[in-house]
XYZ file of C-alpha atoms in Angstrom:
285
model
C 31.518 -19.904 48.254
C 32.439 -16.634 50.114
C 29.913 -13.768 50.958
C 31.704 -11.268 48.414
C 32.045 -13.983 45.523
C 28.211 -14.703 46.214
C 27.973 -10.982 45.188
C 30.016 -10.798 42.616
C 28.542 -14.039 40.807
C 25.106 -12.149 41.768
C 25.971 -8.950 39.801
C 27.927 -10.832 36.708
C 24.144 -13.233 36.432
C 22.634 -9.614 36.705
C 24.707 -8.218 33.573
C 24.138 -10.660 31.635
C 20.694 -11.157 31.791
C 20.276 -7.690 30.721
C 23.081 -7.852 27.341
C 20.308 -9.187 25.426
C 17.932 -6.658 25.933
C 20.719 -3.885 25.704
C 21.402 -5.425 22.569
C 17.604 -5.563 21.269
C 17.107 -1.798 22.208
C 16.782 0.041 19.487
C 17.032 3.922 19.233
C 15.424 4.464 15.662
C 18.249 6.952 14.312
C 18.563 5.131 11.384
C 15.488 3.227 9.536
C 15.389 1.178 6.336
C 12.292 1.661 4.121
C 10.916 -0.863 1.833
C 9.463 0.522 -1.565
C 8.572 -0.976 -4.499
C 9.595 1.587 -6.948
C 7.457 0.591 -10.223
C 3.974 1.593 -8.762
C 3.596 5.295 -10.187
C 2.477 7.821 -9.342
C 2.902 6.166 -5.781
C 6.337 5.492 -6.294
C 9.089 4.796 -9.428
C 12.235 4.556 -10.719
C 12.588 8.188 -12.727
C 14.875 8.477 -15.869
C 17.950 9.243 -13.984
C 17.647 5.811 -12.140
C 16.370 7.776 -8.809
C 13.211 6.640 -6.908
C 10.443 9.224 -7.552
C 6.674 9.785 -6.500
C 4.288 10.745 -4.046
C 5.596 7.805 -1.777
C 9.113 9.424 -2.024
C 8.628 12.715 -1.220
C 6.553 12.059 1.669
C 8.879 9.334 3.640
C 11.548 12.009 3.248
C 9.226 14.565 5.049
C 8.080 11.980 7.686
C 11.467 10.854 8.474
C 12.787 15.015 8.956
C 10.119 15.047 11.619
C 10.553 11.866 13.436
C 14.270 12.778 13.355
C 15.446 9.322 11.737
C 17.565 9.017 9.025
C 15.888 7.027 6.005
C 17.866 4.163 3.457
C 15.049 3.939 0.736
C 15.763 0.291 -0.792
C 13.212 -0.669 -4.014
C 12.212 -4.785 -4.355
C 9.996 -6.968 -5.541
C 6.181 -6.010 -4.147
C 5.915 -9.902 -3.390
C 9.084 -9.856 -1.620
C 8.109 -6.692 0.862
C 6.150 -8.608 3.873
C 8.728 -11.267 4.011
C 11.832 -9.007 4.028
C 10.311 -6.524 6.767
C 9.872 -9.918 9.020
C 12.907 -10.906 8.269
C 14.696 -7.431 9.277
C 15.873 -6.395 5.785
C 13.627 -3.605 6.283
C 11.989 -1.595 8.994
C 9.379 -0.306 7.487
C 7.420 -0.676 4.037
C 5.637 2.368 1.955
C 2.456 1.988 0.258
C 0.906 -1.238 2.484
C -2.805 -1.046 2.501
C -4.319 -1.970 5.797
C -6.674 -4.942 5.970
C -7.660 -7.922 7.927
C -5.461 -10.468 6.545
C -2.515 -8.144 6.563
C -3.127 -7.169 10.701
C -2.182 -11.135 11.081
C 1.485 -10.629 10.648
C 2.549 -6.773 10.600
C 1.719 -3.658 12.398
C 0.364 -0.865 10.594
C 1.185 3.272 10.869
C -2.211 5.390 11.325
C -2.826 5.653 7.429
C -0.872 8.410 5.297
C -3.235 8.115 2.420
C -6.988 7.611 1.598
C -7.612 6.026 -2.121
C -9.960 4.326 -3.705
C -10.166 0.986 -6.374
C -11.077 0.817 -9.916
C -11.258 -1.038 -13.215
C -9.160 -0.404 -16.270
C -10.601 -1.207 -19.649
C -9.707 -1.265 -23.414
C -11.607 1.151 -25.372
C -13.488 -0.110 -27.291
C -12.519 -3.524 -25.658
C -14.418 -6.737 -25.057
C -15.977 -5.326 -21.817
C -18.759 -3.044 -21.795
C -18.432 0.135 -19.592
C -19.085 -0.462 -16.461
C -21.832 0.607 -14.125
C -21.506 3.905 -11.640
C -18.232 5.078 -13.586
C -16.554 7.085 -11.541
C -18.738 7.624 -8.335
C -17.750 6.634 -5.156
C -19.064 3.123 -3.464
C -18.126 1.453 0.170
C -18.518 -1.631 -0.524
C -19.568 -2.111 3.585
C -22.609 -0.201 2.567
C -24.111 -3.827 1.362
C -27.921 -2.823 0.223
C -26.292 -0.052 -1.839
C -22.899 -1.911 -3.186
C -23.985 -5.429 -3.631
C -26.567 -5.242 -6.666
C -23.724 -2.890 -8.472
C -21.183 -5.730 -7.944
C -23.688 -7.997 -9.067
C -23.775 -6.218 -12.547
C -20.086 -5.596 -12.649
C -19.899 -9.738 -12.248
C -22.467 -10.172 -15.255
C -20.459 -7.785 -17.250
C -16.917 -9.702 -16.418
C -18.000 -13.119 -16.503
C -16.258 -15.673 -18.497
C -13.696 -12.586 -19.101
C -9.949 -12.650 -17.556
C -8.880 -9.807 -15.207
C -5.485 -8.916 -14.441
C -4.162 -7.888 -10.791
C -1.160 -7.366 -9.119
C 0.358 -10.421 -6.792
C -0.294 -9.995 -2.645
C -2.527 -7.155 -3.314
C -6.354 -6.201 -1.895
C -7.280 -5.941 -5.115
C -6.404 -9.749 -6.368
C -7.904 -10.585 -2.757
C -11.295 -8.767 -3.816
C -11.567 -9.660 -7.443
C -10.879 -13.704 -6.275
C -13.842 -13.516 -3.522
C -16.161 -11.421 -5.611
C -15.544 -12.746 -9.200
C -13.604 -15.954 -8.593
C -15.709 -18.765 -9.628
C -16.902 -16.842 -13.056
C -13.766 -14.948 -14.163
C -10.137 -15.562 -14.570
C -7.797 -14.067 -12.453
C -4.312 -13.514 -13.902
C -2.158 -11.721 -11.274
C 1.373 -10.012 -12.157
C 4.247 -9.243 -10.472
C 3.580 -5.373 -11.021
C 0.830 -3.107 -12.820
C 2.566 -2.199 -15.580
C 3.308 -5.587 -16.933
C -0.438 -6.126 -16.667
C -1.398 -2.859 -18.277
C 1.008 -4.564 -21.322
C -1.095 -7.517 -21.581
C -4.613 -5.063 -21.039
C -3.330 -3.520 -23.925
C -2.131 -6.258 -26.353
C -5.962 -7.735 -25.469
C -4.516 -10.751 -23.654
C -6.963 -9.624 -20.689
C -9.621 -8.179 -20.699
C -10.056 -5.898 -18.040
C -7.477 -4.309 -14.791
C -8.212 -3.698 -11.389
C -5.823 -1.412 -9.786
C -5.265 1.637 -7.487
C -7.997 4.409 -7.990
C -4.880 6.607 -7.843
C -2.586 4.333 -10.208
C -5.491 4.285 -12.717
C -5.420 8.507 -12.952
C -1.470 8.427 -13.439
C -1.690 5.760 -16.153
C -4.260 7.247 -18.226
C -2.373 10.782 -17.934
C 0.290 9.178 -19.754
C 1.124 9.508 -23.728
C 0.355 6.197 -25.179
C -2.557 5.319 -23.212
C -5.371 7.371 -25.131
C -6.898 3.261 -25.632
C -7.386 2.736 -22.184
C -10.387 4.044 -19.798
C -11.262 4.011 -16.208
C -14.995 2.298 -15.614
C -17.055 1.421 -12.920
C -17.091 2.786 -9.353
C -14.220 3.922 -7.267
C -14.591 1.683 -4.428
C -13.266 0.942 -1.092
C -14.587 -1.149 2.009
C -14.661 -4.847 2.355
C -10.920 -6.256 1.893
C -9.890 -3.451 0.239
C -6.802 -1.931 1.477
C -7.544 1.633 0.822
C -6.128 3.267 3.645
C -2.663 3.222 2.637
C 0.076 2.985 6.059
C 3.614 2.379 6.708
C 3.785 -1.677 7.656
C 6.354 -2.627 10.277
C 7.043 -5.803 12.470
C 4.726 -6.879 15.507
C 5.674 -5.261 18.452
C 7.869 -1.940 17.214
C 6.044 0.522 19.400
C 8.255 3.095 19.517
C 8.776 2.857 15.946
C 5.006 3.565 15.378
C 4.597 6.066 17.656
C 7.560 7.858 15.575
C 5.669 7.769 12.619
C 2.085 8.009 13.498
C 3.075 11.574 15.069
C 5.081 12.093 12.106
C 2.238 11.431 9.462
C -0.452 13.205 11.921
C 1.542 16.347 12.008
C 2.209 16.058 7.932
C -1.456 16.179 7.609
C -2.198 18.898 9.977
C 0.063 21.271 8.251
C -1.537 20.279 4.506
C 1.988 18.386 3.344
C 0.074 15.230 2.890
C -2.561 17.381 0.187
C 0.136 19.328 -1.576
C 2.508 16.427 -1.971
C -0.795 14.073 -3.208
C -2.270 16.549 -5.594
C 1.105 17.414 -7.015
C 1.511 13.439 -7.880
C -1.786 12.470 -8.540
C -4.465 15.351 -8.567
C -6.125 13.916 -5.491
C -6.105 14.682 -2.395
C -5.231 11.602 -0.236
C -5.325 12.954 3.112
C -6.374 10.795 5.466
C -9.530 11.266 7.987
C -8.127 10.164 11.301
C -11.273 9.919 12.773
C -12.794 7.678 10.711
C -9.462 5.396 11.274
């Protein structure tokens, strides 16, 4: 082989070696976003068949700030993370941060900070739970453990409805799984129908969701009960989920979320949809 031939072969090999890296490189001008579409007021399908809610208004703002075109697609909640890792989506909305999920996906900084609470049927089989409407951090075990024990006594032998693949499901199983029947649903709406019909005794869900449900006509027979809890395995810090290692995408949306919080957009949108200010505190996240 001549020197010239060797040189050309080396150049060709170098180009080929760069090929896959070039093909895999993403400029993130178009981002596919997975969203449940069945978790009001976070997200829902409105009367015209379009996606609406806090998540939808916020992601539109964030995508503008990040200078990317976002394509929103509704799908079943339990399929969100598998679809993300299979490449169907690049981001998932309304994904609460916890250690179990950190093993399989990466997160942006939180775009909302919420709580979880119980839904009961008024005059139902479960008496009103302690610390109704008061905030309780489960990581403050000296204060939280006695309260959670009292709740366990009230729920013993009862059936509690949760949504599949949520941190609320994890918490009920962890705290009360040996004393209650845990029934998992595809979405919160299906669970609420069973609660109202008396087929289950309690629900456990996002406090923002519960506030929204109680504000709707026809739900006068439901009530929130017990503390507004966060901590432990609960994923009450809500973020965008993404595949592992997508550092450029994370940086874009981290910056966008922090700017939206600073400008008061998260506050105004969350109060519009939930009457609550869900702006996260980045100093504690």
